[in-house]
Amino acid sequence: MSYEPKMAAALSGATLRQLAHWRNARAQRGAILVPEVSETRPILYSFRDVVALRTCVKLRQETSLQKIRYALSTLREDLGERNHLSSYVLVGEGARIFLAESDHAVDLIKGGNTVIHELVDVLAPFYRNGRHIPDLLKPRDHVAVDSSVRGGEPVIDGTRIPAAEVAALVRDGIPPDRISDFYPGVSAAAARDANDFSDYVDSYTSDDGPGQVVA
């Protein structure tokens, strides 16, 4: 399973414009994150890309894109850390960005070590510009995302049934309480959650709505 930009945006909280800007390798200091499945059309992100994107979104709430690029350059070039960005715990604190280790944290902007008393769970829900970004693994009560189930495609919780397929039936006019005729075991509440999540994903459009920042 891989994610097209709209789904990657919905799961990470980034805008489509940000995704395009962040994967631009020609930008100063290079790309923030290049999709590892396919960086050319069709552009496809992996599950761990989405985890890394959530980190970037949360960092962007704390500091400038310029400082994020600088921090990533320090991580890759100075520290020699070349693993996927999702492998690292990066924490923003004002104008500083730290690489959190087990017993200390490295300041990727000013250098030196310190102690981080509170780490950020990038999988947990958060707000961005007033929009609620759901829990990555449980974007709705009855919708789950698990990289070991259908490659991370959103499914009805406890099943392998794609949430998008259930939502498509609801959108075709099938009442939520009749979805079980097609998918036994899928409750009306689960069908409503699947439809609500699909509406949320579809809210990520090319212009990302009013008030959305580019970078």
Coordinates of C-alpha atoms in Angstrom, one line a residue:
M1 CA 0.0 0.0 0.0
S2 CA 1.2 3.5 -0.8
Y3 CA -0.5 6.9 -0.3
E4 CA -1.3 9.4 -3.0
P5 CA -0.6 13.0 -1.9
K6 CA -4.2 13.7 -0.8
M7 CA -4.2 10.8 1.6
A8 CA -0.7 11.5 2.8
A9 CA -1.8 15.1 3.5
A10 CA -4.9 14.0 5.4
L11 CA -3.0 11.5 7.5
S12 CA -0.1 13.8 8.2
G13 CA -1.7 17.2 8.5
A14 CA 0.4 18.8 5.8
T15 CA -1.2 20.7 3.0
L16 CA -0.8 19.5 -0.6
R17 CA 1.2 22.7 -1.3
Q18 CA 3.5 21.8 1.5
L19 CA 4.0 18.3 0.2
A20 CA 4.9 19.7 -3.2
H21 CA 7.3 22.2 -1.7
W22 CA 8.9 19.8 0.8
R23 CA 9.7 17.2 -1.9
N24 CA 11.4 19.7 -4.1
A25 CA 15.0 18.6 -4.3
R26 CA 16.1 21.8 -6.1
A27 CA 15.2 23.9 -3.0
Q28 CA 18.1 25.4 -1.0
R29 CA 19.6 22.6 1.2
G30 CA 17.5 20.0 -0.7
A31 CA 14.2 18.4 -0.1
I32 CA 12.6 18.1 3.3
L33 CA 11.2 14.7 2.4
V34 CA 11.2 12.9 -1.0
P35 CA 8.5 10.2 -1.3
E36 CA 10.2 6.8 -1.1
V37 CA 7.7 4.9 -3.1
S38 CA 7.6 7.2 -6.1
E39 CA 8.9 10.8 -6.4
T40 CA 7.6 11.2 -9.9
R41 CA 4.0 10.9 -11.2
P42 CA 2.2 9.2 -9.8
I43 CA 3.7 10.5 -6.6
L44 CA 3.3 7.9 -3.8
Y45 CA 4.3 8.1 -0.1
S46 CA 5.0 5.2 2.2
F47 CA 3.6 4.7 5.7
R48 CA 6.9 5.9 7.3
D49 CA 6.9 8.9 5.0
V50 CA 3.6 9.9 6.6
V51 CA 5.1 9.4 10.1
A52 CA 8.0 11.7 9.1
L53 CA 5.6 14.2 7.6
R54 CA 3.7 14.5 10.9
T55 CA 7.1 15.3 12.5
C56 CA 7.7 18.0 9.9
V57 CA 4.2 19.5 10.4
K58 CA 4.7 19.7 14.2
L59 CA 8.2 21.2 13.7
R60 CA 6.7 23.8 11.3
Q61 CA 4.3 24.9 14.0
E62 CA 7.3 25.7 16.2
T63 CA 9.8 27.2 13.9
S64 CA 10.6 28.3 10.3
L65 CA 11.1 26.1 7.3
Q66 CA 14.6 27.5 7.0
K67 CA 15.6 26.2 10.4
I68 CA 14.0 22.8 9.7
R69 CA 16.1 22.6 6.5
Y70 CA 19.2 23.6 8.5
A71 CA 18.4 21.0 11.2
L72 CA 18.0 18.3 8.6
S73 CA 21.2 19.3 6.9
T74 CA 23.0 19.0 10.3
L75 CA 21.4 15.6 10.9
R76 CA 22.4 14.2 7.5
E77 CA 25.6 16.0 6.7
D78 CA 27.3 16.8 10.0
L79 CA 26.0 13.8 12.1
G80 CA 26.0 11.3 9.2
E81 CA 22.5 10.1 10.0
R82 CA 21.1 8.8 6.8
N83 CA 18.2 6.6 7.9
H84 CA 14.7 7.4 7.0
L85 CA 13.5 10.6 8.8
S86 CA 10.8 8.6 10.6
S87 CA 13.6 6.8 12.5
Y88 CA 14.4 9.9 14.5
V89 CA 12.7 11.8 17.3
L90 CA 12.9 15.5 16.4
V91 CA 11.5 18.0 18.9
G92 CA 11.0 21.7 18.2
E93 CA 11.3 24.2 21.0
G94 CA 11.0 27.8 19.9
A95 CA 13.8 28.5 17.4
R96 CA 15.6 25.3 18.2
I97 CA 15.3 21.7 17.0
F98 CA 16.6 18.8 18.9
L99 CA 17.4 15.2 18.0
A100 CA 16.2 13.3 21.0
E101 CA 18.3 10.3 22.1
S102 CA 17.6 7.9 25.0
D103 CA 19.5 10.0 27.6
H104 CA 20.1 13.4 25.9
A105 CA 19.2 15.5 23.0
V106 CA 21.4 17.1 20.4
D107 CA 20.7 20.7 19.4
L108 CA 20.6 20.6 15.6
I109 CA 20.6 24.4 15.3
K110 CA 23.1 25.7 17.8
G111 CA 25.0 22.5 18.7
G112 CA 25.6 21.0 22.1
N113 CA 23.6 18.5 24.2
T114 CA 20.8 19.0 26.6
V115 CA 17.9 17.1 28.2
I116 CA 14.4 17.0 26.8
H117 CA 11.8 16.5 29.6
E118 CA 8.8 16.0 27.3
L119 CA 8.8 14.2 24.0
V120 CA 6.1 14.7 21.4
D121 CA 4.0 11.7 20.2
V122 CA 3.8 12.3 16.4
L123 CA 1.1 9.6 16.1
A124 CA -1.3 11.4 18.5
P125 CA -3.9 13.8 17.4
F126 CA -3.1 17.5 17.3
Y127 CA -4.5 20.8 15.9
R128 CA -3.0 22.7 13.0
N129 CA -4.3 26.2 12.1
G130 CA -7.6 25.2 13.9
R131 CA -8.0 22.0 12.0
H132 CA -8.0 18.7 14.0
I133 CA -5.5 16.2 12.7
P134 CA -6.6 12.8 13.8
D135 CA -4.6 10.1 15.5
L136 CA -2.6 8.4 12.7
L137 CA -3.4 4.8 13.8
K138 CA -7.0 5.5 14.7
P139 CA -8.2 8.4 12.6
R140 CA -11.8 7.6 13.6
D141 CA -13.2 5.4 16.4
H142 CA -14.0 2.7 13.9
V143 CA -11.3 3.3 11.3
A144 CA -7.8 2.1 11.8
V145 CA -4.4 2.5 10.0
D146 CA -1.9 -0.4 10.6
S147 CA 1.1 -0.8 8.3
S148 CA 0.8 -4.6 8.8
V149 CA -2.9 -4.6 7.5
R150 CA -3.3 -4.0 3.8
G151 CA 0.0 -2.1 3.9
G152 CA -1.5 0.7 6.0
E153 CA -4.7 1.4 4.0
P154 CA -7.4 2.8 6.3
V155 CA -9.7 -0.1 7.2
I156 CA -12.7 -0.7 9.4
D157 CA -11.2 -1.4 12.8
G158 CA -10.8 -5.1 13.5
T159 CA -11.2 -6.0 9.9
R160 CA -9.4 -5.9 6.5
I161 CA -12.3 -4.0 4.9
P162 CA -11.1 -0.8 3.3
A163 CA -12.8 2.2 4.8
A164 CA -13.0 3.8 1.4
E165 CA -15.1 0.9 0.0
V166 CA -17.6 1.3 2.8
A167 CA -17.7 5.0 2.4
A168 CA -18.4 4.6 -1.3
L169 CA -21.5 2.5 -0.6
V170 CA -22.8 5.1 1.8
R171 CA -22.2 7.8 -0.8
D172 CA -24.0 5.7 -3.3
G173 CA -27.1 5.9 -1.1
I174 CA -26.8 2.8 1.0
P175 CA -28.0 3.6 4.6
P176 CA -25.3 3.0 7.2
D177 CA -27.4 0.4 8.9
R178 CA -27.6 -1.6 5.7
I179 CA -23.9 -1.8 5.0
S180 CA -23.8 -5.1 6.9
D181 CA -25.8 -6.5 3.9
F182 CA -22.6 -6.1 1.9
Y183 CA -20.0 -6.4 4.6
P184 CA -21.3 -8.5 7.5
G185 CA -20.0 -7.3 10.8
V186 CA -19.6 -3.6 9.8
S187 CA -21.9 -1.7 12.1
A188 CA -23.8 1.5 11.2
A189 CA -21.4 3.5 13.4
A190 CA -18.5 2.1 11.6
A191 CA -20.0 2.9 8.2
R192 CA -20.7 6.5 9.4
D193 CA -17.1 6.8 10.6
A194 CA -15.8 5.5 7.3
N195 CA -17.9 8.1 5.4
D196 CA -16.8 10.9 7.8
F197 CA -13.2 10.0 7.3
S198 CA -13.5 10.0 3.5
D199 CA -15.1 13.5 3.8
Y200 CA -12.1 14.6 5.8
V201 CA -9.7 13.2 3.2
D202 CA -11.6 14.9 0.4
S203 CA -11.3 18.2 2.2
Y204 CA -7.6 18.3 1.2
T205 CA -7.9 19.9 -2.2
S206 CA -5.3 21.5 -4.5
D207 CA -5.7 24.9 -2.8
D208 CA -6.0 23.4 0.7
G209 CA -8.7 25.9 1.7
P210 CA -8.5 29.4 3.1
G211 CA -5.8 30.4 5.5
Q212 CA -3.4 27.5 4.6
V213 CA 0.3 28.3 4.5
V214 CA 2.5 27.2 1.6
A215 CA 5.6 26.1 3.4

